Amino acid sequence: PGDLVFFGANTQAIDHVGIALGDGRMVDAPHTGADVRLDAIPATVGASYGELSYLGATRPTAST
C-alpha cells in the first residue's frame, strides 16, 4: 500500500500513475473529469491496461 503504480508506452513515456492500496488494487482517476475509482493492478509488468502497459511500481522516498 502506498506504492505508485506506473503505466505508459515505456519507462521514458509514463502517461498514467495510480496509488496501490494492497490486495492487487489501486486508486485510479482514468482522465481529467472522470470519477476516481478502484481498479485491479495488472499481475505482470508489460501487461495491457487499456491502451497503456503496466510498467511497474515503486515507493516514493521522502526528500529533506
PDB file of C-alpha atoms in Angstrom:
ATOM      1  CA  PRO A   1       0.000   0.000   0.000  1.00  0.00           C
ATOM      2  CA  GLY A   2       1.194   3.487  -0.880  1.00  0.00           C
ATOM      3  CA  ASP A   3       3.351   2.489  -3.855  1.00  0.00           C
ATOM      4  CA  LEU A   4       2.950   4.498  -7.038  1.00  0.00           C
ATOM      5  CA  VAL A   5       1.869   2.329  -9.992  1.00  0.00           C
ATOM      6  CA  PHE A   6       3.060   3.449 -13.446  1.00  0.00           C
ATOM      7  CA  PHE A   7       1.563   2.948 -16.909  1.00  0.00           C
ATOM      8  CA  GLY A   8       2.635   4.070 -20.380  1.00  0.00           C
ATOM      9  CA  ALA A   9       4.264   3.052 -23.645  1.00  0.00           C
ATOM     10  CA  ASN A  10       7.667   2.555 -21.942  1.00  0.00           C
ATOM     11  CA  THR A  11       9.651   3.880 -18.970  1.00  0.00           C
ATOM     12  CA  GLN A  12      10.546   7.014 -20.925  1.00  0.00           C
ATOM     13  CA  ALA A  13       6.868   7.716 -21.715  1.00  0.00           C
ATOM     14  CA  ILE A  14       4.866   7.311 -18.484  1.00  0.00           C
ATOM     15  CA  ASP A  15       1.329   8.552 -19.121  1.00  0.00           C
ATOM     16  CA  HIS A  16      -0.576   7.470 -16.027  1.00  0.00           C
ATOM     17  CA  VAL A  17       0.022   6.886 -12.300  1.00  0.00           C
ATOM     18  CA  GLY A  18      -2.166   5.140  -9.707  1.00  0.00           C
ATOM     19  CA  ILE A  19      -1.717   4.550  -5.962  1.00  0.00           C
ATOM     20  CA  ALA A  20      -1.551   0.944  -4.728  1.00  0.00           C
ATOM     21  CA  LEU A  21      -3.926   0.014  -1.903  1.00  0.00           C
ATOM     22  CA  GLY A  22      -2.823  -3.590  -1.370  1.00  0.00           C
ATOM     23  CA  ASP A  23      -4.541  -6.841  -2.329  1.00  0.00           C
ATOM     24  CA  GLY A  24      -3.847  -6.123  -6.010  1.00  0.00           C
ATOM     25  CA  ARG A  25      -5.939  -2.947  -6.107  1.00  0.00           C
ATOM     26  CA  MET A  26      -5.188   0.714  -6.799  1.00  0.00           C
ATOM     27  CA  VAL A  27      -6.857   4.120  -6.669  1.00  0.00           C
ATOM     28  CA  ASP A  28      -7.180   5.396 -10.213  1.00  0.00           C
ATOM     29  CA  ALA A  29      -8.512   8.520 -11.929  1.00  0.00           C
ATOM     30  CA  PRO A  30      -8.589   7.483 -15.592  1.00  0.00           C
ATOM     31  CA  HIS A  31      -8.599  11.009 -17.045  1.00  0.00           C
ATOM     32  CA  THR A  32      -9.370  14.618 -16.176  1.00  0.00           C
ATOM     33  CA  GLY A  33     -13.015  14.990 -15.210  1.00  0.00           C
ATOM     34  CA  ALA A  34     -13.559  11.257 -14.580  1.00  0.00           C
ATOM     35  CA  ASP A  35     -14.598   9.849 -11.217  1.00  0.00           C
ATOM     36  CA  VAL A  36     -11.866   8.352  -9.048  1.00  0.00           C
ATOM     37  CA  ARG A  37     -12.267   4.579  -8.890  1.00  0.00           C
ATOM     38  CA  LEU A  38     -10.733   1.376  -7.550  1.00  0.00           C
ATOM     39  CA  ASP A  39      -9.128  -0.876 -10.171  1.00  0.00           C
ATOM     40  CA  ALA A  40      -7.131  -4.074 -10.237  1.00  0.00           C
ATOM     41  CA  ILE A  41      -3.383  -3.716 -10.779  1.00  0.00           C
ATOM     42  CA  PRO A  42      -2.234  -5.901 -13.704  1.00  0.00           C
ATOM     43  CA  ALA A  43      -0.470  -9.032 -12.467  1.00  0.00           C
ATOM     44  CA  THR A  44       2.707  -8.707 -14.541  1.00  0.00           C
ATOM     45  CA  VAL A  45       4.914  -5.930 -15.863  1.00  0.00           C
ATOM     46  CA  GLY A  46       4.149  -5.371 -19.537  1.00  0.00           C
ATOM     47  CA  ALA A  47       0.505  -6.403 -19.172  1.00  0.00           C
ATOM     48  CA  SER A  48      -2.046  -4.345 -21.054  1.00  0.00           C
ATOM     49  CA  TYR A  49      -4.024  -1.673 -19.192  1.00  0.00           C
ATOM     50  CA  GLY A  50      -6.332  -0.221 -21.786  1.00  0.00           C
ATOM     51  CA  GLU A  51      -4.073   1.337 -24.417  1.00  0.00           C
ATOM     52  CA  LEU A  52      -1.146   1.519 -21.966  1.00  0.00           C
ATOM     53  CA  SER A  53       1.212  -1.068 -20.478  1.00  0.00           C
ATOM     54  CA  TYR A  54       1.842  -1.700 -16.790  1.00  0.00           C
ATOM     55  CA  LEU A  55       5.435  -0.555 -16.232  1.00  0.00           C
ATOM     56  CA  GLY A  56       5.886  -1.287 -12.520  1.00  0.00           C
ATOM     57  CA  ALA A  57       5.523   0.224  -9.074  1.00  0.00           C
ATOM     58  CA  THR A  58       7.754   1.863  -6.502  1.00  0.00           C
ATOM     59  CA  ARG A  59       7.528   3.525  -3.109  1.00  0.00           C
ATOM     60  CA  PRO A  60       8.259   7.253  -3.210  1.00  0.00           C
ATOM     61  CA  THR A  61      11.025   8.437  -0.915  1.00  0.00           C
ATOM     62  CA  ALA A  62      10.813  11.483   1.292  1.00  0.00           C
ATOM     63  CA  SER A  63      13.104  14.336   0.363  1.00  0.00           C
ATOM     64  CA  THR A  64      14.688  16.522   3.012  1.00  0.00           C
TER      65      THR A  64
END
